mmCIF file of C-alpha atoms in Angstrom:
data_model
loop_
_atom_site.group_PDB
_atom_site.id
_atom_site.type_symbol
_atom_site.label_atom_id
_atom_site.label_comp_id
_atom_site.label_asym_id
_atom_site.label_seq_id
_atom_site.Cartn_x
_atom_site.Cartn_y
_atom_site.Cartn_z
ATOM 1 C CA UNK H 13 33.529 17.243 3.964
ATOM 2 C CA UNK H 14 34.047 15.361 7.020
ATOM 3 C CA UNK H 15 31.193 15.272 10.004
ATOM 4 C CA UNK H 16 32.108 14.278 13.024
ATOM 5 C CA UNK H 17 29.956 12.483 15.839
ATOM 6 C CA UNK H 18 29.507 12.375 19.486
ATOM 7 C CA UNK H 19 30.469 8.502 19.667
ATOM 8 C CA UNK H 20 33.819 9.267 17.897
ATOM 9 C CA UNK H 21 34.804 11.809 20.598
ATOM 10 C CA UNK H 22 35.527 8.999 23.128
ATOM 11 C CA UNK H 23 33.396 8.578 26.332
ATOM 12 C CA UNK H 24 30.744 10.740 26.960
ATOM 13 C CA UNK H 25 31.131 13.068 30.194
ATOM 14 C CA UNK H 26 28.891 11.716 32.909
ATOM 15 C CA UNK H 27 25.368 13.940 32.939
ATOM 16 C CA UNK H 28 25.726 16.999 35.563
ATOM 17 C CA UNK H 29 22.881 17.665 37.509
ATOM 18 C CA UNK H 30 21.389 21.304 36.622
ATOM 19 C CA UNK H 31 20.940 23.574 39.743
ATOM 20 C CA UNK H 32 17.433 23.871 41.003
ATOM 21 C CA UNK H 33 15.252 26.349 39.764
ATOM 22 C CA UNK H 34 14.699 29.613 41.411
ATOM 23 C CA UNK H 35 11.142 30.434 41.356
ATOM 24 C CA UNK H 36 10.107 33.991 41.059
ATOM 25 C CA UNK H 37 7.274 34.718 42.307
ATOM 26 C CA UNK H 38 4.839 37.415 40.201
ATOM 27 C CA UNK H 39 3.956 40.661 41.572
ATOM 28 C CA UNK H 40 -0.036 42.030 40.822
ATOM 29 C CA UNK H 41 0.084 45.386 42.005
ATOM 30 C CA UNK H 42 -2.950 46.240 40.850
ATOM 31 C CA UNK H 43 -4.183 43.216 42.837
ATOM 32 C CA UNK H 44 -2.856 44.886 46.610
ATOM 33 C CA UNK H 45 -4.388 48.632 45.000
ATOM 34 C CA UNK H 46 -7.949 46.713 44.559
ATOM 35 C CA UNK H 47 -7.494 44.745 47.799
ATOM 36 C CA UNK H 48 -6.507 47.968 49.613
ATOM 37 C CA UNK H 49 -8.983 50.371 47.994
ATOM 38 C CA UNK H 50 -12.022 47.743 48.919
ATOM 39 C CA UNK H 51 -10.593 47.790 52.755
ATOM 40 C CA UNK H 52 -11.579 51.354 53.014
ATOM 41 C CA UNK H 53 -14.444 51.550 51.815
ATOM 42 C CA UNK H 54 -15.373 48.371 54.266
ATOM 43 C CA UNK H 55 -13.986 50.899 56.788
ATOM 44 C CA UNK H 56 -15.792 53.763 56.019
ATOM 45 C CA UNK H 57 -18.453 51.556 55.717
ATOM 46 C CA UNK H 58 -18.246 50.479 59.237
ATOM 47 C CA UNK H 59 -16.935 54.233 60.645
ATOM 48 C CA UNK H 60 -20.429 55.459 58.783
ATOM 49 C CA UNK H 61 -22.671 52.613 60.082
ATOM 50 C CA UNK H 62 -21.620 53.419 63.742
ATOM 51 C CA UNK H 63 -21.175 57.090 64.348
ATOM 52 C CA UNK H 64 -23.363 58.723 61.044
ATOM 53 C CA UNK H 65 -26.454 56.923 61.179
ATOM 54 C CA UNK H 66 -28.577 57.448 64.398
ATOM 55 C CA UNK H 67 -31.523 55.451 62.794
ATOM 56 C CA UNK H 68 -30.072 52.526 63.205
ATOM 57 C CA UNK H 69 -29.872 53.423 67.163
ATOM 58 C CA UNK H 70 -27.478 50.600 68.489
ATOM 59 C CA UNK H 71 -28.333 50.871 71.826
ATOM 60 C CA UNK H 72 -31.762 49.716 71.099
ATOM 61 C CA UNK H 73 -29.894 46.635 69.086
ATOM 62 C CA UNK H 74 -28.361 46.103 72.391
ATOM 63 C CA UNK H 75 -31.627 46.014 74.615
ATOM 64 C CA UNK H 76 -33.284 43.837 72.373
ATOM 65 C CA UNK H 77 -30.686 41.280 71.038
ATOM 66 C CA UNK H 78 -31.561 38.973 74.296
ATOM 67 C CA UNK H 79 -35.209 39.956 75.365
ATOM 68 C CA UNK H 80 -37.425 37.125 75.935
ATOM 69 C CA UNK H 81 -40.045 37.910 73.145
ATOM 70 C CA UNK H 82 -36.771 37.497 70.471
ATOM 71 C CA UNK H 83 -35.432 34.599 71.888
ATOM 72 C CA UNK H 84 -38.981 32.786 71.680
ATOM 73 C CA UNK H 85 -39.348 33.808 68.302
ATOM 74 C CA UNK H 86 -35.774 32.322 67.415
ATOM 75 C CA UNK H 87 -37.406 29.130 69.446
ATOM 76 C CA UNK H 88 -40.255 28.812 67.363
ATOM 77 C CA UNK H 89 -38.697 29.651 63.601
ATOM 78 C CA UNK H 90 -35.789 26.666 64.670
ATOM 79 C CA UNK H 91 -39.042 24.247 65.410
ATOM 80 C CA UNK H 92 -40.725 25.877 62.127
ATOM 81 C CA UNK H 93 -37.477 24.934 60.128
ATOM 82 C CA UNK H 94 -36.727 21.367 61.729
ATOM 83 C CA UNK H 95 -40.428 19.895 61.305
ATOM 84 C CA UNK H 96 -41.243 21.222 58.090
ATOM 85 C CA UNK H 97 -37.653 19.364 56.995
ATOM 86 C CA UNK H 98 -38.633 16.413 58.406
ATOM 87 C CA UNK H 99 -41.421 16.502 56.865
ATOM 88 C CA UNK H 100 -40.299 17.621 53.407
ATOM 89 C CA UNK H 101 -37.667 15.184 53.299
ATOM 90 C CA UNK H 102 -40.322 12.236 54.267
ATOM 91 C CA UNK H 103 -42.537 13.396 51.363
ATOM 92 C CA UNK H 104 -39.518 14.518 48.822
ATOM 93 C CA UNK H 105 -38.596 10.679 49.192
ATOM 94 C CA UNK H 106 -41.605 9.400 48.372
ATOM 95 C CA UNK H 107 -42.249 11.530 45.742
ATOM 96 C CA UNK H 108 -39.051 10.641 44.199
ATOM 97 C CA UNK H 109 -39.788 7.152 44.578
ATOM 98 C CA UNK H 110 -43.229 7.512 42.724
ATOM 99 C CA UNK H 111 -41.225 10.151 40.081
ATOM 100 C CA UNK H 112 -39.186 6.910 39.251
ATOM 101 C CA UNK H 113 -42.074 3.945 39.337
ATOM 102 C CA UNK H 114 -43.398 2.505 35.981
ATOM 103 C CA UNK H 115 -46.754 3.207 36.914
ATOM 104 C CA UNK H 116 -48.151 5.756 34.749
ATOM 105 C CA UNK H 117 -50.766 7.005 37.381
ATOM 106 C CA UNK H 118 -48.307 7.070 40.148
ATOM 107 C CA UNK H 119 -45.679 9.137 38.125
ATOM 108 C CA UNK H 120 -48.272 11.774 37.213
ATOM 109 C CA UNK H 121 -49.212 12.212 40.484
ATOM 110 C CA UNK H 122 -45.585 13.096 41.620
ATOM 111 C CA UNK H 123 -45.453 15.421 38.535
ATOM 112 C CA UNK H 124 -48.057 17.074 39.283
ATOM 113 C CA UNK H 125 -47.563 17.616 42.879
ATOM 114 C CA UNK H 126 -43.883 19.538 41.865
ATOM 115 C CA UNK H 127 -45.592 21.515 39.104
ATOM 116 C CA UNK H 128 -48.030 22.919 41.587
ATOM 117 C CA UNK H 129 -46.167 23.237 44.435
ATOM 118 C CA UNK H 130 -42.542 24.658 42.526
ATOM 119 C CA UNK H 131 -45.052 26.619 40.347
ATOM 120 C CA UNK H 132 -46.908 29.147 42.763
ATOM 121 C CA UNK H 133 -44.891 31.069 45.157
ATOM 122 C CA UNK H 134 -44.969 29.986 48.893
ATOM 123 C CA UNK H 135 -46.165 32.880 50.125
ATOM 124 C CA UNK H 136 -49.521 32.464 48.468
ATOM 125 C CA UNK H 137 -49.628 28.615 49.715
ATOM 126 C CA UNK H 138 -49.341 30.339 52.801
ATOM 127 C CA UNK H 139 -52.245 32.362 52.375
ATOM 128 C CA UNK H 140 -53.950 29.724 51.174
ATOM 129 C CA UNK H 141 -53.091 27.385 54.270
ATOM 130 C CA UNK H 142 -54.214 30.089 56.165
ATOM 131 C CA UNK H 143 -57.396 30.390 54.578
ATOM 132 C CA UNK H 144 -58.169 26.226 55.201
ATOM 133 C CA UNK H 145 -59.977 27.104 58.315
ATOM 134 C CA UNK H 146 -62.203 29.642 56.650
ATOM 135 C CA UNK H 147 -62.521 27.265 53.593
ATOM 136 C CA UNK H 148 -63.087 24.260 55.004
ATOM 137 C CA UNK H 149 -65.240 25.410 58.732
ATOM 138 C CA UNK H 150 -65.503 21.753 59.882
ATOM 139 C CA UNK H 151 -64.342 18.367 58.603
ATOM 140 C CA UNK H 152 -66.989 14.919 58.967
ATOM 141 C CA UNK H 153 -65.607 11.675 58.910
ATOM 142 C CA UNK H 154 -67.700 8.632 58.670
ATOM 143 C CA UNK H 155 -68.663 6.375 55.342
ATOM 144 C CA UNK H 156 -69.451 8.199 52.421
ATOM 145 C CA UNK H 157 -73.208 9.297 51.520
ATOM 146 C CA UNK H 158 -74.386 8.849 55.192
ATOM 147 C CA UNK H 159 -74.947 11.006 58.278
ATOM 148 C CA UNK H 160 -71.262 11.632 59.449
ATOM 149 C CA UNK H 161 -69.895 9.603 62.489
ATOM 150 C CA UNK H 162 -68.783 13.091 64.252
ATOM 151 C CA UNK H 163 -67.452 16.724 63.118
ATOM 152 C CA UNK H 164 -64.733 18.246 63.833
ATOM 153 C CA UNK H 165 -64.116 22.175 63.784
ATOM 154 C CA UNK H 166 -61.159 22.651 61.762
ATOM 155 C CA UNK H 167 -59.630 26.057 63.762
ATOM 156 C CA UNK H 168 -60.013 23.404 66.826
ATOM 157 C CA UNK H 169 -57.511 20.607 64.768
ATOM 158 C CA UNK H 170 -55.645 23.040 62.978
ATOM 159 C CA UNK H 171 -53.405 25.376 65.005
ATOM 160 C CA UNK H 172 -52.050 28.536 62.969
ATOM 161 C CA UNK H 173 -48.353 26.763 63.848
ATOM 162 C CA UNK H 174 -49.747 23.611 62.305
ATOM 163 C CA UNK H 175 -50.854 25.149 59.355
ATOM 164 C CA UNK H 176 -47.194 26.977 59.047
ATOM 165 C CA UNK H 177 -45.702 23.653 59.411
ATOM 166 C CA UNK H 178 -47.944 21.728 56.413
ATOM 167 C CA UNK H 179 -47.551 25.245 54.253
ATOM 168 C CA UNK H 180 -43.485 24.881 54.843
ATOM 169 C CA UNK H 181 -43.705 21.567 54.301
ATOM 170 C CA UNK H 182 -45.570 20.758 51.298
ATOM 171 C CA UNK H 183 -43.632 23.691 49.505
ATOM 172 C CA UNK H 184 -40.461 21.867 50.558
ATOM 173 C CA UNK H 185 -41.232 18.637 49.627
ATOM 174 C CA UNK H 186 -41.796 19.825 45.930
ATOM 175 C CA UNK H 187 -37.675 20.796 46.022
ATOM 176 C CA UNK H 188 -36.438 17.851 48.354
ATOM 177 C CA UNK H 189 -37.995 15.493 45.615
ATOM 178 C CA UNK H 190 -36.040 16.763 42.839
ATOM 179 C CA UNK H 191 -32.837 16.635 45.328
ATOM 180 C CA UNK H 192 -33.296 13.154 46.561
ATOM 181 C CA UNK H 193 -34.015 12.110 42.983
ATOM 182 C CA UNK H 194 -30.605 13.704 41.362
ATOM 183 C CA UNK H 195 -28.892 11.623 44.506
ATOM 184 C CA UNK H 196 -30.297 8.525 43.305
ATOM 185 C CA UNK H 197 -29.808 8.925 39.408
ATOM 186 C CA UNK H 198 -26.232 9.450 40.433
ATOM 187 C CA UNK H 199 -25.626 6.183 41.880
ATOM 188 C CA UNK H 200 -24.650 3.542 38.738
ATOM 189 C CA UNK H 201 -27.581 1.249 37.854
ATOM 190 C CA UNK H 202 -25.218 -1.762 37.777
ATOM 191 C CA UNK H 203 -24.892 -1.404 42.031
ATOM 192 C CA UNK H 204 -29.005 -1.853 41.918
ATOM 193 C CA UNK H 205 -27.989 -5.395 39.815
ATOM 194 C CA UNK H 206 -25.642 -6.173 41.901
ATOM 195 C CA UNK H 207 -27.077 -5.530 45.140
ATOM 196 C CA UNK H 208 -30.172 -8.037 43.224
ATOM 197 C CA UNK H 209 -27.670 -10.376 42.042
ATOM 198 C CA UNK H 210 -26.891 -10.971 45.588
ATOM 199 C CA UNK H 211 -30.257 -11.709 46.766
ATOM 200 C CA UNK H 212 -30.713 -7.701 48.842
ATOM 201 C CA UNK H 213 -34.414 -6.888 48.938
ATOM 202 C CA UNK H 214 -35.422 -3.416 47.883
ATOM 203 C CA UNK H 215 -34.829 -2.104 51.447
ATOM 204 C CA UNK H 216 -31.617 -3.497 52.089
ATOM 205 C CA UNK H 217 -30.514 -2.300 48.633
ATOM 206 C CA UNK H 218 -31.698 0.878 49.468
ATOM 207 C CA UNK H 219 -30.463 1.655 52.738
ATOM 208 C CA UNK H 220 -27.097 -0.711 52.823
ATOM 209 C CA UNK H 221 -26.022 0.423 48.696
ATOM 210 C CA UNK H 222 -27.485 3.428 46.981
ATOM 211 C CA UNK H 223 -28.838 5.403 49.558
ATOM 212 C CA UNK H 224 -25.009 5.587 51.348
ATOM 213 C CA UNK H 225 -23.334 6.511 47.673
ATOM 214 C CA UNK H 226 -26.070 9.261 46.875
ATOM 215 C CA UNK H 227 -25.747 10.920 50.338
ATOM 216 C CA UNK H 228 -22.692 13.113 49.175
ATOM 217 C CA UNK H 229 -24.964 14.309 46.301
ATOM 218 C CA UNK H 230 -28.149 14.821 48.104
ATOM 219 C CA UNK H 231 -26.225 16.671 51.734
ATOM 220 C CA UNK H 232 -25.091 19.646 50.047
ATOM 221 C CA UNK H 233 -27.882 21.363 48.532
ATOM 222 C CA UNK H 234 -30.368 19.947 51.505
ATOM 223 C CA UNK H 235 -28.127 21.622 53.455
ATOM 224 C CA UNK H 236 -28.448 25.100 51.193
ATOM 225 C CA UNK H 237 -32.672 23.871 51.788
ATOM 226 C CA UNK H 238 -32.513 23.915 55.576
ATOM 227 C CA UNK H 239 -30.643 27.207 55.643
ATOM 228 C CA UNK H 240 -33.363 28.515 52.969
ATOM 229 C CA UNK H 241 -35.974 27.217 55.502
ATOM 230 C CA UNK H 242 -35.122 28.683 58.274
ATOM 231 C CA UNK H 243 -35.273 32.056 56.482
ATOM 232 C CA UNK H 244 -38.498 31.124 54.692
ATOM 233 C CA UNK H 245 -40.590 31.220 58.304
ATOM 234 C CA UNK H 246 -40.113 34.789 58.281
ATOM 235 C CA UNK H 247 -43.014 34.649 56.142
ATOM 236 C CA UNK H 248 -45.372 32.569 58.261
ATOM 237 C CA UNK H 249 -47.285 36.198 58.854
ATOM 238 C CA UNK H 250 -49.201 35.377 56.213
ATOM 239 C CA UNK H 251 -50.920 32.092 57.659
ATOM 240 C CA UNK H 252 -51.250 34.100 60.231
ATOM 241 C CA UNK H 253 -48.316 33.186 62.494
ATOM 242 C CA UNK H 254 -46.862 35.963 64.381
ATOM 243 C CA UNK H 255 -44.895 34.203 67.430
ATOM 244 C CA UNK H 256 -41.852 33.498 64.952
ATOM 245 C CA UNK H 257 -38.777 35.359 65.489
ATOM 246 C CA UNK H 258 -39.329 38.507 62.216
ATOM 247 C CA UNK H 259 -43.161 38.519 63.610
ATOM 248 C CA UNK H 260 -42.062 39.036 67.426
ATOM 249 C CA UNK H 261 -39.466 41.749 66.149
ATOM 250 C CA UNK H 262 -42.312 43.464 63.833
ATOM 251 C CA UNK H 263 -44.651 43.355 67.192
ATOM 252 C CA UNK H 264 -41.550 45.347 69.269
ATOM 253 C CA UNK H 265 -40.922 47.916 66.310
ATOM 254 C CA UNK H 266 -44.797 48.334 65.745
ATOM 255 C CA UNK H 267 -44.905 49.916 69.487
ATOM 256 C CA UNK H 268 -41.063 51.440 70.101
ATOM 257 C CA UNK H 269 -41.685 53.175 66.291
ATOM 258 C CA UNK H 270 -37.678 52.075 65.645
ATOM 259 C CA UNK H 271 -38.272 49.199 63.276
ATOM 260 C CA UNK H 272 -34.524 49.824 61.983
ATOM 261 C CA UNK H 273 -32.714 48.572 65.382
ATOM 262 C CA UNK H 274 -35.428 45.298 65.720
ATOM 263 C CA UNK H 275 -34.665 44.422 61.767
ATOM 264 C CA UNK H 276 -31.156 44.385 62.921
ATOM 265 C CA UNK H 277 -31.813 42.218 65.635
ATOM 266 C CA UNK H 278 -33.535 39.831 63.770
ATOM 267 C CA UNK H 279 -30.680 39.652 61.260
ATOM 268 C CA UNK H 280 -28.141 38.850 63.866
ATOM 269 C CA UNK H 281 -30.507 35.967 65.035
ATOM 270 C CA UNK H 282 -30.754 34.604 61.824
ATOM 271 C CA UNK H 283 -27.008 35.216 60.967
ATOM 272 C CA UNK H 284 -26.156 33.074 64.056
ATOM 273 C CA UNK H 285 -28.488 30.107 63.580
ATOM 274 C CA UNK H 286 -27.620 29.976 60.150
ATOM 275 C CA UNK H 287 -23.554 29.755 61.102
ATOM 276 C CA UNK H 288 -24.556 27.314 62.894
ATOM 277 C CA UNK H 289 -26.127 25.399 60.332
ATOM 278 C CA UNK H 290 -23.225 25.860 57.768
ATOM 279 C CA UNK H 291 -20.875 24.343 60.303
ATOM 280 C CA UNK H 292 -23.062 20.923 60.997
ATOM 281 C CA UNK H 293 -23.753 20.865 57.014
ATOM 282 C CA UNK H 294 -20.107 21.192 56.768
ATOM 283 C CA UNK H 295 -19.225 18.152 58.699
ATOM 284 C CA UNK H 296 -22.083 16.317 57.129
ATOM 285 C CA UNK H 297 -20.682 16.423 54.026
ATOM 286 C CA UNK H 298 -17.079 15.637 55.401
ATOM 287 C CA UNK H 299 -18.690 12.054 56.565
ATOM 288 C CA UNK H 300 -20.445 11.113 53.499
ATOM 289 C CA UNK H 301 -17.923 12.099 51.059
ATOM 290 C CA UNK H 302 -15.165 9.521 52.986
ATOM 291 C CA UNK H 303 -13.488 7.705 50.153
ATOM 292 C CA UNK H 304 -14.250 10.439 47.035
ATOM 293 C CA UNK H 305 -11.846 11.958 45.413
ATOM 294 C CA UNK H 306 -8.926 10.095 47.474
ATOM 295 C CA UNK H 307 -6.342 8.850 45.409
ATOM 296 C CA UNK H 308 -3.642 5.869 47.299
ATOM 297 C CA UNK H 309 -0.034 7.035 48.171
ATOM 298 C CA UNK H 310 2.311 6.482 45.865
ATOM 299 C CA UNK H 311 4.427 3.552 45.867
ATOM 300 C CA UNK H 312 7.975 3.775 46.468
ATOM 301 C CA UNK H 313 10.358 1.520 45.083
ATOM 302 C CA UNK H 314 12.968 0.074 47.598
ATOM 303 C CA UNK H 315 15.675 -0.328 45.820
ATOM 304 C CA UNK H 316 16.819 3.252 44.435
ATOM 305 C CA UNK H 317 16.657 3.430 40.617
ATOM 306 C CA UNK H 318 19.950 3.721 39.611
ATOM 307 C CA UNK H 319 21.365 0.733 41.507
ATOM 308 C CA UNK H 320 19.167 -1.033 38.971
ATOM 309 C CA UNK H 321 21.461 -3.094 36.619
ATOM 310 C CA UNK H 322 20.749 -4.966 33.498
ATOM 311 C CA UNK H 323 21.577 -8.314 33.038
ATOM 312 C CA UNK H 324 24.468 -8.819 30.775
ATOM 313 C CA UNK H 325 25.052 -4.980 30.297
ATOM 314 C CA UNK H 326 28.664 -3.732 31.302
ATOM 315 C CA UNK H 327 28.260 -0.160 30.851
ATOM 316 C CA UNK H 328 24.985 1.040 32.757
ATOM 317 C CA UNK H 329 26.074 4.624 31.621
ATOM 318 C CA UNK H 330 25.627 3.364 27.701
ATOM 319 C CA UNK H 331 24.245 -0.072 27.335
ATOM 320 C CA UNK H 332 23.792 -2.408 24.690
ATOM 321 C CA UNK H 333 21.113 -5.223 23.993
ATOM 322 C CA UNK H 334 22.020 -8.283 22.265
ATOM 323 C CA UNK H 335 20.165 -8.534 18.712
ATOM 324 C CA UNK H 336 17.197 -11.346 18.813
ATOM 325 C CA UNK H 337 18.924 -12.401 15.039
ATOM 326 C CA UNK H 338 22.189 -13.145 17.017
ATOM 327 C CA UNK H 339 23.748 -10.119 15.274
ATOM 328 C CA UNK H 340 26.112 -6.996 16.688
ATOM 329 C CA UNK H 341 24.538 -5.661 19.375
ATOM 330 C CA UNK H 342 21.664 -2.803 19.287
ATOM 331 C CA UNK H 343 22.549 0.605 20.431
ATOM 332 C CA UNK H 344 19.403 2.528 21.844
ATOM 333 C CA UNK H 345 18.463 5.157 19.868
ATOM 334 C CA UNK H 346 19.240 8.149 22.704
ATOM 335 C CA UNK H 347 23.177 6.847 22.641
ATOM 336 C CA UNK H 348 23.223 6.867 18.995
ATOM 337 C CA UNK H 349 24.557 9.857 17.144
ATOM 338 C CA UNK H 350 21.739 12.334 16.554
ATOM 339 C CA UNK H 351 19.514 10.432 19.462
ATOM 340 C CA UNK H 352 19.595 13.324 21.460
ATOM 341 C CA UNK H 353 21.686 12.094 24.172
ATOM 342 C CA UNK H 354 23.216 14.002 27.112
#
């Protein structure tokens, strides 16, 4: 029996390009049922929420939304939020810092700084802060074991805003040190050697070489923490602190007996301020996360590929390579028969 092969049928025919592919795309119908079945009930939702429900009583929303007493208590939770995350950050720092030193006395302390402060809720710190001035009635400074220089009354020093701030704070800090610590762990160790190698002092190591690479760790969830904090001072009641924007809302409801339209009201403030927020984290993280996850455009040749000849190769359609032993010429193995050429 006879077999015949592809190279004894003469030239090959030159390869045909296949037509492009027509891509189908996949219906979900169940998908647009689900999609279209959670639309209503959004409307209903809405067509209920406006018409159904008098206690909400929207026309109070709208007398309120702007009134003087709301917009000072927005005021004072955005200066509750900023310095207690100045403040937080500051200490989460150095808490990291001390987390990371190889003194043994140092670490502890950071430890157990987070496991008291990540371990009780903040409301009860709050309490607590509040309590300071009833705790502690005056504070004496002057050298130890003597008659005290002068005395201070602690409710004089310690405003109820000041003690929000330090309850805020402290609680914060505990977090912020376990953030700022992930940022720096995620930086290689060998850009600390190098940065030494080149003769950069802690500072300039820090602030020039790791802190810059462990920004796009550390913005995101600080970011997630300031939006936290702002919502967070709606508990400042317990300290007491009532001027903040859910305490001046809780004041209006406590005399109009509608506490339904002034929780609403609140909610839209905190909505807002909190968009806000989002959209300054979001361009935060767009600046320190320049040159992740970029890859370099691809190179393109400039001579097209099949102008390309080989040297000493007649046939560019089925070429040949002279043997190294000086013998008949190889054939690659995709022109030979059974190669699985075109």
């Amino acid at each position: 029996m006879s077999h015949t092969h592809s190279s004894d049928a003469g030239p090959e025919a030159p390869h045909q390009e296949s037509a492009p592919i027509e891509a189908i795309r996949l219906r979900h119908p169940w998908r647009t049922v689900f999609a279209v079945v959670l639309l209503l009930l959004v409307a209903l939702f809405i067509y209920d929420t406006a018409f159904n429900r008098p206690v909400f009583n929207w026309g109070e929303v709208g007398k309120y939304l702007f009134d003087v007493r709301i917009v000072s208590g927005a005021g004072y939770a955005l200066q509750l939020t900023v310095y207690s995350m100045i403040i937080a950050v500051l200490l989460g720092v150095t808490i990291a810092v001390m987390r990371q030193s190889p003194n043994p006395v140092v670490k502890s302390i950071a430890w157990v700084f987070l496991w008291l402060f990540r371990g009780t809720p903040v409301y009860v710190q709050l309490v607590f802060w509040g309590l300071v001035p009833t705790i502690y009635k005056s504070i004496s400074l002057g050298v130890p074991f003597t008659e005290a220089a002068f005395t201070l009354n602690t409710k004089d020093l310690l405003s109820y805003f000041t003690l929000a701030v330090i309850g805020l704070a402290l609680n914060e800090a505990a977090y912020m040190a376990e953030i700022v610590r992930a940022g720096l762990l995620s930086v290689e160790k060998g850009q600390n050697e190098a940065a030494t190698a080149l003769g950069l002092g802690w500072w300039h190591t820090m602030s020039r070489v790791i802190l810059p690479q462990a920004m796009r760790v550390i913005i995101p969830p600080t970011g997630n923490e300031v939006i936290s904090m702002l919502k967070t001072t709606s508990l400042v009641t317990a300290v007491p602190f009532t001027l903040d924007l859910y305490g001046r809302a809780r004041d209006i409801s406590a005399v109009t007996y509608q506490p339904v339209p002034m929780l609403i009201v609140a909610s839209i403030w905190y909505l807002a301020v909190t968009s806000i927020l989002m959209v300054g984290q979001y361009f935060l993280e767009k600046h320190f996360a320049k040159g992740v996850m970029q890859r370099p455009d691809v190179m393109k040749p400039t001579v097209a590929t099949q102008s390309v000849r080989v040297v000493g190769v007649e046939d560019p359609a089925h070429p040949t390579y002279p043997s190294a032993s000086g013998g008949e010429n190889i054939v690659p193995p995709h022109n030979r028969p059974g190669g699985g050429g075109a």
